[in-house]
PDB file of C-alpha atoms in Angstrom:
ATOM      1  CA  MET A   1       0.108  -0.038   0.175  1.00 62.00           C
ATOM      2  CA  ASN A   2       2.564   2.535  -1.147  1.00 90.00           C
ATOM      3  CA  ARG A   3       1.547   3.575  -4.411  1.00 95.00           C
ATOM      4  CA  LEU A   4       1.270   7.503  -3.767  1.00 97.00           C
ATOM      5  CA  ALA A   5       4.925   7.336  -2.445  1.00 95.00           C
ATOM      6  CA  GLU A   6       5.797   5.746  -5.808  1.00 96.00           C
ATOM      7  CA  ILE A   7       4.807   8.952  -7.806  1.00 97.00           C
ATOM      8  CA  ASP A   8       7.499  11.171  -8.706  1.00 97.00           C
ATOM      9  CA  LEU A   9       5.995  14.644  -7.999  1.00 98.00           C
ATOM     10  CA  SER A  10       9.152  16.499  -8.763  1.00 98.00           C
ATOM     11  CA  ARG A  11       8.634  15.873 -12.583  1.00 97.00           C
ATOM     12  CA  ARG A  12       8.270  18.981 -14.781  1.00 97.00           C
ATOM     13  CA  LEU A  13       7.153  19.527 -18.266  1.00 98.00           C
ATOM     14  CA  PRO A  14       8.715  22.282 -20.322  1.00 98.00           C
ATOM     15  CA  LYS A  15       6.177  24.925 -21.477  1.00 98.00           C
ATOM     16  CA  LYS A  16       6.915  24.515 -25.004  1.00 98.00           C
ATOM     17  CA  GLU A  17       6.614  20.704 -24.891  1.00 98.00           C
ATOM     18  CA  ALA A  18       3.478  20.946 -22.632  1.00 98.00           C
ATOM     19  CA  ALA A  19       1.761  23.005 -25.370  1.00 98.00           C
ATOM     20  CA  GLU A  20       2.825  20.877 -28.236  1.00 98.00           C
ATOM     21  CA  ARG A  21       1.692  17.883 -26.459  1.00 98.00           C
ATOM     22  CA  LEU A  22      -1.469  19.221 -25.213  1.00 98.00           C
ATOM     23  CA  GLU A  23      -2.487  20.650 -28.701  1.00 98.00           C
ATOM     24  CA  ALA A  24      -1.758  17.302 -30.314  1.00 98.00           C
ATOM     25  CA  GLY A  25      -3.609  15.448 -27.588  1.00 98.00           C
ATOM     26  CA  LEU A  26      -6.795  17.583 -27.983  1.00 98.00           C
ATOM     27  CA  TYR A  27      -6.856  17.252 -31.737  1.00 98.00           C
ATOM     28  CA  ARG A  28      -6.614  13.436 -31.171  1.00 98.00           C
ATOM     29  CA  LEU A  29      -9.184  13.284 -28.510  1.00 98.00           C
ATOM     30  CA  LEU A  30     -11.619  15.389 -30.740  1.00 98.00           C
ATOM     31  CA  ARG A  31     -11.258  12.940 -33.514  1.00 97.00           C
ATOM     32  CA  LEU A  32     -11.684   9.895 -31.192  1.00 97.00           C
ATOM     33  CA  ARG A  33     -14.738  11.515 -29.599  1.00 97.00           C
ATOM     34  CA  LEU A  34     -16.335  12.038 -32.895  1.00 97.00           C
ATOM     35  CA  MET A  35     -15.537   8.410 -33.796  1.00 96.00           C
ATOM     36  CA  LEU A  36     -17.314   7.287 -30.658  1.00 96.00           C
ATOM     37  CA  GLY A  37     -20.408   9.279 -31.500  1.00 96.00           C
ATOM     38  CA  GLY A  38     -20.540   8.136 -34.988  1.00 95.00           C
ATOM     39  CA  GLN A  39     -20.059  11.370 -36.683  1.00 95.00           C
ATOM     40  CA  ILE A  40     -16.831  10.391 -38.335  1.00 95.00           C
ATOM     41  CA  GLY A  41     -14.766   7.595 -39.308  1.00 92.00           C
ATOM     42  CA  ASP A  42     -16.986   4.289 -40.300  1.00 90.00           C
ATOM     43  CA  LYS A  43     -19.988   5.923 -38.638  1.00 91.00           C
ATOM     44  CA  ARG A  44     -20.413   3.189 -36.210  1.00 94.00           C
ATOM     45  CA  VAL A  45     -21.675   4.512 -32.817  1.00 96.00           C
ATOM     46  CA  GLY A  46     -18.808   3.512 -30.170  1.00 96.00           C
ATOM     47  CA  PRO A  47     -19.220   2.535 -26.554  1.00 97.00           C
ATOM     48  CA  PRO A  48     -19.922   5.080 -23.791  1.00 98.00           C
ATOM     49  CA  LEU A  49     -16.828   6.759 -22.114  1.00 98.00           C
ATOM     50  CA  CYS A  50     -16.836   7.698 -18.568  1.00 98.00           C
ATOM     51  CA  VAL A  51     -14.003   9.777 -17.128  1.00 98.00           C
ATOM     52  CA  VAL A  52     -13.925   9.701 -13.274  1.00 98.00           C
ATOM     53  CA  PHE A  53     -11.780  12.534 -11.384  1.00 98.00           C
ATOM     54  CA  GLU A  54     -10.811  12.008  -7.870  1.00 98.00           C
ATOM     55  CA  GLY A  55      -7.844  13.725  -5.942  1.00 98.00           C
ATOM     56  CA  TRP A  56      -7.005  15.877  -3.093  1.00 98.00           C
ATOM     57  CA  ASP A  57      -8.402  19.428  -2.754  1.00 96.00           C
ATOM     58  CA  ALA A  58      -6.497  21.849  -4.987  1.00 96.00           C
ATOM     59  CA  SER A  59      -5.030  19.050  -6.908  1.00 97.00           C
ATOM     60  CA  GLY A  60      -5.965  20.471 -10.236  1.00 97.00           C
ATOM     61  CA  LYS A  61      -9.116  18.438 -11.206  1.00 97.00           C
ATOM     62  CA  GLY A  62     -10.957  21.507 -12.388  1.00 96.00           C
ATOM     63  CA  GLY A  63      -8.193  22.589 -14.583  1.00 97.00           C
ATOM     64  CA  ALA A  64      -7.555  19.229 -16.017  1.00 98.00           C
ATOM     65  CA  ILE A  65     -11.247  18.833 -16.853  1.00 98.00           C
ATOM     66  CA  LYS A  66     -11.690  22.122 -18.369  1.00 98.00           C
ATOM     67  CA  ARG A  67      -8.640  21.186 -20.726  1.00 97.00           C
ATOM     68  CA  LEU A  68     -10.393  17.769 -21.316  1.00 98.00           C
ATOM     69  CA  VAL A  69     -13.457  18.949 -22.667  1.00 98.00           C
ATOM     70  CA  ARG A  70     -12.217  22.217 -24.320  1.00 97.00           C
ATOM     71  CA  PRO A  71     -12.327  21.026 -28.036  1.00 97.00           C
ATOM     72  CA  LEU A  72     -15.501  18.958 -27.684  1.00 97.00           C
ATOM     73  CA  ASP A  73     -18.909  20.342 -28.746  1.00 96.00           C
ATOM     74  CA  PRO A  74     -20.886  20.696 -25.526  1.00 94.00           C
ATOM     75  CA  ARG A  75     -23.456  18.563 -26.961  1.00 94.00           C
ATOM     76  CA  HIS A  76     -21.075  15.785 -26.966  1.00 95.00           C
ATOM     77  CA  VAL A  77     -19.910  15.601 -23.355  1.00 97.00           C
ATOM     78  CA  ARG A  78     -21.588  15.907 -19.958  1.00 97.00           C
ATOM     79  CA  VAL A  79     -19.597  17.378 -16.847  1.00 98.00           C
ATOM     80  CA  ALA A  80     -21.243  16.332 -13.477  1.00 98.00           C
ATOM     81  CA  GLN A  81     -20.031  17.384 -10.105  1.00 96.00           C
ATOM     82  CA  PHE A  82     -20.812  15.519  -6.935  1.00 95.00           C
ATOM     83  CA  SER A  83     -20.790  16.798  -3.415  1.00 90.00           C
ATOM     84  CA  ALA A  84     -22.627  15.682  -0.070  1.00 90.00           C
ATOM     85  CA  PRO A  85     -25.813  13.561  -0.867  1.00 94.00           C
ATOM     86  CA  THR A  86     -29.075  15.324  -0.290  1.00 94.00           C
ATOM     87  CA  PRO A  87     -31.557  13.930   2.056  1.00 94.00           C
ATOM     88  CA  ASP A  88     -33.587  12.214  -0.760  1.00 95.00           C
ATOM     89  CA  GLU A  89     -30.458  10.636  -1.941  1.00 95.00           C
ATOM     90  CA  HIS A  90     -29.305   9.236   1.371  1.00 93.00           C
ATOM     91  CA  ARG A  91     -32.724   7.333   1.404  1.00 96.00           C
ATOM     92  CA  HIS A  92     -31.233   5.252  -1.724  1.00 97.00           C
ATOM     93  CA  HIS A  93     -28.175   2.856  -2.020  1.00 97.00           C
ATOM     94  CA  PHE A  94     -25.253   5.245  -2.318  1.00 98.00           C
ATOM     95  CA  LEU A  95     -24.657   4.266  -6.064  1.00 98.00           C
ATOM     96  CA  TRP A  96     -28.402   5.195  -6.938  1.00 98.00           C
ATOM     97  CA  ARG A  97     -27.711   8.945  -7.359  1.00 97.00           C
ATOM     98  CA  PHE A  98     -24.861   8.192 -10.159  1.00 98.00           C
ATOM     99  CA  TRP A  99     -26.718   6.212 -12.504  1.00 97.00           C
ATOM    100  CA  LYS A 100     -28.602   9.194 -14.194  1.00 94.00           C
ATOM    101  CA  VAL A 101     -25.389  10.949 -15.200  1.00 97.00           C
ATOM    102  CA  LEU A 102     -23.789   7.804 -16.872  1.00 98.00           C
ATOM    103  CA  PRO A 103     -23.422   7.884 -20.667  1.00 98.00           C
ATOM    104  CA  GLY A 104     -25.121   5.831 -22.979  1.00 97.00           C
ATOM    105  CA  TRP A 105     -23.633   4.523 -26.272  1.00 97.00           C
ATOM    106  CA  GLY A 106     -21.924   7.134 -28.348  1.00 97.00           C
ATOM    107  CA  GLY A 107     -21.874   9.469 -25.026  1.00 98.00           C
ATOM    108  CA  MET A 108     -19.173  10.956 -22.826  1.00 98.00           C
ATOM    109  CA  ALA A 109     -19.501  11.839 -19.221  1.00 98.00           C
ATOM    110  CA  VAL A 110     -16.745  13.521 -16.908  1.00 98.00           C
ATOM    111  CA  LEU A 111     -17.370  13.204 -13.209  1.00 98.00           C
ATOM    112  CA  ASP A 112     -15.791  15.705 -10.864  1.00 98.00           C
ATOM    113  CA  ARG A 113     -15.811  13.197  -7.699  1.00 97.00           C
ATOM    114  CA  SER A 114     -17.842  10.001  -7.754  1.00 98.00           C
ATOM    115  CA  TRP A 115     -18.994   7.091  -6.098  1.00 98.00           C
ATOM    116  CA  TYR A 116     -15.498   6.678  -4.357  1.00 98.00           C
ATOM    117  CA  GLY A 117     -16.629   9.314  -1.827  1.00 97.00           C
ATOM    118  CA  ARG A 118     -18.166   6.505   0.048  1.00 98.00           C
ATOM    119  CA  VAL A 119     -14.725   5.004   0.686  1.00 98.00           C
ATOM    120  CA  LEU A 120     -12.803   8.253   1.062  1.00 98.00           C
ATOM    121  CA  VAL A 121     -14.719  11.384   2.707  1.00 96.00           C
ATOM    122  CA  GLU A 122     -17.596   9.182   3.968  1.00 97.00           C
ATOM    123  CA  ARG A 123     -15.163   6.871   5.404  1.00 98.00           C
ATOM    124  CA  VAL A 124     -12.889   9.528   7.268  1.00 97.00           C
ATOM    125  CA  GLU A 125     -15.457  11.957   8.391  1.00 96.00           C
ATOM    126  CA  GLY A 126     -17.693   9.097   9.850  1.00 96.00           C
ATOM    127  CA  PHE A 127     -20.796   9.709   7.502  1.00 96.00           C
ATOM    128  CA  ALA A 128     -20.911   6.034   6.652  1.00 97.00           C
ATOM    129  CA  THR A 129     -20.443   3.238   9.163  1.00 97.00           C
ATOM    130  CA  GLU A 130     -17.485   0.932   9.068  1.00 98.00           C
ATOM    131  CA  GLU A 131     -19.546  -1.962   7.830  1.00 98.00           C
ATOM    132  CA  GLN A 132     -21.102   0.305   5.233  1.00 98.00           C
ATOM    133  CA  TRP A 133     -17.507   1.507   3.716  1.00 98.00           C
ATOM    134  CA  SER A 134     -16.201  -1.612   3.984  1.00 98.00           C
ATOM    135  CA  ARG A 135     -18.592  -3.561   1.736  1.00 98.00           C
ATOM    136  CA  ALA A 136     -18.461  -0.623  -0.707  1.00 98.00           C
ATOM    137  CA  TYR A 137     -15.195  -1.754  -2.159  1.00 98.00           C
ATOM    138  CA  GLY A 138     -16.851  -4.905  -3.561  1.00 98.00           C
ATOM    139  CA  GLU A 139     -19.998  -3.049  -4.482  1.00 98.00           C
ATOM    140  CA  ILE A 140     -18.079  -0.328  -6.395  1.00 98.00           C
ATOM    141  CA  VAL A 141     -15.904  -3.224  -8.290  1.00 98.00           C
ATOM    142  CA  GLU A 142     -18.937  -5.204  -9.342  1.00 98.00           C
ATOM    143  CA  PHE A 143     -20.703  -1.823 -10.409  1.00 98.00           C
ATOM    144  CA  GLU A 144     -17.877  -0.888 -12.646  1.00 98.00           C
ATOM    145  CA  ARG A 145     -17.483  -4.393 -14.065  1.00 98.00           C
ATOM    146  CA  THR A 146     -21.294  -4.308 -14.952  1.00 98.00           C
ATOM    147  CA  LEU A 147     -21.033  -1.118 -16.758  1.00 98.00           C
ATOM    148  CA  ALA A 148     -17.728  -2.377 -18.639  1.00 98.00           C
ATOM    149  CA  ALA A 149     -19.549  -5.563 -19.472  1.00 98.00           C
ATOM    150  CA  GLU A 150     -21.984  -3.565 -21.384  1.00 97.00           C
ATOM    151  CA  GLY A 151     -19.200  -1.934 -23.281  1.00 97.00           C
ATOM    152  CA  MET A 152     -18.381   1.200 -21.098  1.00 98.00           C
ATOM    153  CA  ILE A 153     -15.063   2.634 -21.290  1.00 98.00           C
ATOM    154  CA  ILE A 154     -14.061   3.623 -17.570  1.00 98.00           C
ATOM    155  CA  VAL A 155     -10.991   6.021 -17.194  1.00 98.00           C
ATOM    156  CA  LYS A 156     -10.275   6.754 -13.231  1.00 98.00           C
ATOM    157  CA  PHE A 157      -7.899   9.427 -12.025  1.00 98.00           C
ATOM    158  CA  TRP A 158      -6.500  10.158  -8.738  1.00 98.00           C
ATOM    159  CA  MET A 159      -4.939  13.637  -8.935  1.00 98.00           C
ATOM    160  CA  HIS A 160      -1.923  13.509  -6.404  1.00 98.00           C
ATOM    161  CA  VAL A 161      -0.224  16.607  -5.091  1.00 98.00           C
ATOM    162  CA  SER A 162       2.286  16.715  -2.206  1.00 98.00           C
ATOM    163  CA  GLU A 163       1.384  18.544   1.007  1.00 97.00           C
ATOM    164  CA  GLU A 164       3.619  21.496   0.259  1.00 97.00           C
ATOM    165  CA  GLU A 165       2.119  22.218  -3.093  1.00 98.00           C
ATOM    166  CA  GLN A 166      -1.290  21.772  -1.922  1.00 97.00           C
ATOM    167  CA  LEU A 167      -0.687  24.382   0.908  1.00 96.00           C
ATOM    168  CA  ARG A 168       0.875  26.754  -1.660  1.00 96.00           C
ATOM    169  CA  ARG A 169      -2.253  26.382  -3.716  1.00 96.00           C
ATOM    170  CA  PHE A 170      -4.390  27.166  -0.680  1.00 96.00           C
ATOM    171  CA  GLN A 171      -2.439  30.116   0.208  1.00 95.00           C
ATOM    172  CA  SER A 172      -2.636  31.355  -3.533  1.00 96.00           C
ATOM    173  CA  ARG A 173      -6.317  30.844  -3.497  1.00 95.00           C
ATOM    174  CA  ALA A 174      -6.982  32.702  -0.225  1.00 95.00           C
ATOM    175  CA  ASP A 175      -5.035  35.872  -1.627  1.00 94.00           C
ATOM    176  CA  ASP A 176      -6.982  35.945  -4.838  1.00 94.00           C
ATOM    177  CA  PRO A 177     -10.380  37.628  -4.353  1.00 94.00           C
ATOM    178  CA  LEU A 178     -11.634  35.761  -7.641  1.00 93.00           C
ATOM    179  CA  ARG A 179     -10.663  32.478  -6.588  1.00 92.00           C
ATOM    180  CA  ALA A 180     -11.028  32.721  -2.688  1.00 94.00           C
ATOM    181  CA  TRP A 181     -14.533  30.953  -2.930  1.00 93.00           C
ATOM    182  CA  LYS A 182     -12.867  27.705  -3.999  1.00 90.00           C
ATOM    183  CA  LEU A 183     -11.319  27.384  -0.552  1.00 92.00           C
ATOM    184  CA  THR A 184     -13.467  26.640   2.385  1.00 91.00           C
ATOM    185  CA  ALA A 185     -13.202  25.571   6.090  1.00 90.00           C
ATOM    186  CA  GLU A 186     -13.836  21.945   4.946  1.00 89.00           C
ATOM    187  CA  ASP A 187     -10.612  22.284   2.767  1.00 91.00           C
ATOM    188  CA  TRP A 188      -8.510  22.947   5.705  1.00 94.00           C
ATOM    189  CA  ARG A 189     -10.145  20.599   7.910  1.00 90.00           C
ATOM    190  CA  ASN A 190      -9.493  17.850   5.155  1.00 91.00           C
ATOM    191  CA  ARG A 191      -5.924  18.804   5.160  1.00 93.00           C
ATOM    192  CA  ASP A 192      -5.444  18.369   8.880  1.00 95.00           C
ATOM    193  CA  LYS A 193      -6.691  14.809   8.176  1.00 96.00           C
ATOM    194  CA  ARG A 194      -4.388  14.056   5.318  1.00 96.00           C
ATOM    195  CA  ALA A 195      -2.701  10.955   7.102  1.00 96.00           C
ATOM    196  CA  GLN A 196      -6.109   9.378   7.408  1.00 97.00           C
ATOM    197  CA  TYR A 197      -6.937  10.340   3.939  1.00 97.00           C
ATOM    198  CA  GLU A 198      -3.935   8.680   2.639  1.00 97.00           C
ATOM    199  CA  ILE A 199      -4.517   5.486   4.519  1.00 97.00           C
ATOM    200  CA  ALA A 200      -8.034   5.686   2.950  1.00 98.00           C
ATOM    201  CA  VAL A 201      -6.527   6.467  -0.684  1.00 98.00           C
ATOM    202  CA  GLU A 202      -4.105   3.612  -0.593  1.00 98.00           C
ATOM    203  CA  GLU A 203      -6.869   1.162   0.419  1.00 98.00           C
ATOM    204  CA  MET A 204      -9.212   2.537  -2.402  1.00 98.00           C
ATOM    205  CA  LEU A 205      -6.538   2.179  -4.882  1.00 98.00           C
ATOM    206  CA  GLU A 206      -5.471  -1.373  -3.894  1.00 98.00           C
ATOM    207  CA  ARG A 207      -8.960  -2.781  -3.764  1.00 98.00           C
ATOM    208  CA  THR A 208     -10.827  -1.041  -6.531  1.00 98.00           C
ATOM    209  CA  ASP A 209      -8.156  -1.196  -9.146  1.00 98.00           C
ATOM    210  CA  HIS A 210      -9.104  -4.012 -11.589  1.00 98.00           C
ATOM    211  CA  PRO A 211      -8.784  -4.470 -15.559  1.00 97.00           C
ATOM    212  CA  ALA A 212     -11.972  -3.183 -16.480  1.00 97.00           C
ATOM    213  CA  ALA A 213     -11.295   0.109 -14.723  1.00 98.00           C
ATOM    214  CA  PRO A 214      -7.768   0.589 -13.664  1.00 98.00           C
ATOM    215  CA  TRP A 215      -6.666   3.771 -11.764  1.00 98.00           C
ATOM    216  CA  HIS A 216      -4.277   6.053 -13.229  1.00 98.00           C
ATOM    217  CA  VAL A 217      -2.315   8.255 -10.370  1.00 98.00           C
ATOM    218  CA  VAL A 218      -1.501  11.461 -11.939  1.00 98.00           C
ATOM    219  CA  ALA A 219       1.672  13.397 -10.427  1.00 98.00           C
ATOM    220  CA  ALA A 220      -0.052  16.775 -10.238  1.00 98.00           C
ATOM    221  CA  ASP A 221       2.360  19.033  -8.727  1.00 98.00           C
ATOM    222  CA  ASP A 222       3.175  20.378 -12.080  1.00 98.00           C
ATOM    223  CA  LYS A 223      -0.236  21.394 -13.737  1.00 98.00           C
ATOM    224  CA  ARG A 224       1.129  21.347 -17.307  1.00 98.00           C
ATOM    225  CA  LEU A 225       2.337  17.585 -16.928  1.00 98.00           C
ATOM    226  CA  ALA A 226      -0.936  16.869 -15.196  1.00 98.00           C
ATOM    227  CA  ARG A 227      -3.126  18.134 -17.894  1.00 98.00           C
ATOM    228  CA  VAL A 228      -1.098  16.389 -20.541  1.00 98.00           C
ATOM    229  CA  THR A 229      -1.272  13.124 -18.873  1.00 98.00           C
ATOM    230  CA  VAL A 230      -5.048  13.275 -18.494  1.00 98.00           C
ATOM    231  CA  VAL A 231      -5.556  14.040 -22.085  1.00 98.00           C
ATOM    232  CA  GLU A 232      -3.210  11.320 -23.426  1.00 98.00           C
ATOM    233  CA  THR A 233      -4.422   8.844 -21.191  1.00 98.00           C
ATOM    234  CA  VAL A 234      -8.121   9.346 -22.031  1.00 98.00           C
ATOM    235  CA  CYS A 235      -6.981   9.015 -25.748  1.00 98.00           C
ATOM    236  CA  ASP A 236      -5.109   5.791 -25.203  1.00 98.00           C
ATOM    237  CA  ALA A 237      -8.082   4.199 -23.511  1.00 98.00           C
ATOM    238  CA  ILE A 238     -10.504   5.275 -26.422  1.00 98.00           C
ATOM    239  CA  GLN A 239      -8.265   4.119 -28.960  1.00 97.00           C
ATOM    240  CA  ALA A 240      -7.594   0.803 -27.381  1.00 97.00           C
ATOM    241  CA  GLU A 241     -11.245   0.038 -27.223  1.00 97.00           C
ATOM    242  CA  LEU A 242     -11.940   1.343 -30.654  1.00 96.00           C
ATOM    243  CA  THR A 243      -9.327  -0.647 -32.189  1.00 95.00           C
ATOM    244  CA  ALA A 244     -10.368  -3.911 -30.357  1.00 95.00           C
ATOM    245  CA  ARG A 245     -13.794  -3.244 -31.771  1.00 94.00           C
ATOM    246  CA  GLY A 246     -12.422  -3.027 -35.301  1.00 93.00           C
ATOM    247  CA  HIS A 247     -13.231   0.742 -35.878  1.00 90.00           C
ATOM    248  CA  ASP A 248     -11.685   2.437 -38.595  1.00 85.00           C
ATOM    249  CA  LEU A 249      -9.041   4.857 -36.939  1.00 89.00           C
ATOM    250  CA  SER A 250      -7.634   6.204 -40.209  1.00 82.00           C
ATOM    251  CA  ASP A 251      -7.157  10.018 -40.289  1.00 73.00           C
ATOM    252  CA  PRO A 252      -9.644  12.085 -42.110  1.00 61.00           C
ATOM    253  CA  ALA A 253      -8.279  14.742 -44.359  1.00 52.00           C
ATOM    254  CA  PRO A 254      -7.111  17.849 -42.747  1.00 52.00           C
ATOM    255  CA  GLY A 255      -9.989  20.432 -42.348  1.00 51.00           C
ATOM    256  CA  GLY A 256      -8.896  22.186 -39.189  1.00 48.00           C
ATOM    257  CA  THR A 257     -10.758  22.053 -35.711  1.00 46.00           C
ATOM    258  CA  ASP A 258     -12.491  25.213 -35.762  1.00 46.00           C
ATOM    259  CA  GLU A 259     -14.869  25.761 -32.810  1.00 42.00           C
ATOM    260  CA  GLU A 260     -18.382  27.164 -33.593  1.00 40.00           C
TER     261      GLU A 260
END
C-alpha cells in the first residue's frame, strides 16, 4: 500500500513541450470522440466513455477537466459534479444517484468526484458506518464491471499533489479575490486529516483497481504535466477500445478544428 509514495512529484514538463503535446492530444481527442459518437470514421456508434476524477483538494481536477472538454462540442459531453448527498439521495443505495449521469452508447461523461466518496470522505468523516464503507469496495468493483461488461470505457484518475504544493495553492487561492470562493473551511479540515485520507486512498487504489477500470495516479504538482497526462491517457483508452472493436481509425483529410 505505497502507491502514492511511488509517484515522482518532482517531474516537470517544459512549457513549449507541454503546449505542443496538449494541442496534439486535444486534436486526437476530438477525432476519437467524434468516432465514438459515430460522426466520423466508419459512422458506427461507439461505446460510452466515463472519465472519473478524484484527488486531493486543489490537486487540479477542475483545470484538467476544463482542458479535457475544451475541444469538444458541449452536446457531446456531460460534466457532472458531486458533493454531499441530499436527504432524498440518502434514502437510496449510495450508487443510486450516479446512474442518471452515466453516458449511453456514443456518449461521454466526466465526473468531478464520484462513488468513491463512500470509501474516502464518508469513511474518514464518519458519514458511513464501517460496515457500509467496508462492503463498498466490492459493490463499486461489481458496479464498474457491470458497466464495462455493457461496453463502457471507464478511465479513473487520482490527482496527486504533495502537502507542500497543496498548501501553496491554498494560500494562492486565499489571496485571490476571484478564487477565494474555492477555498473552504472544510478544505483546511481535510488537510489536517491528510494522514487518515492517505490510508483511505491507498486502500481504495489497492482494492478497486481492476482490469475493467484501472486507476491512473497522476503526478499533479506540475499542472502542465498533469493536464497532458490526463488528455493522453483518455485518448489511449478510447483508441485501445475502438481498435479492439475493429473501428476504422484512419485520419480524415485535414480540415482544421475550428470551434463554432
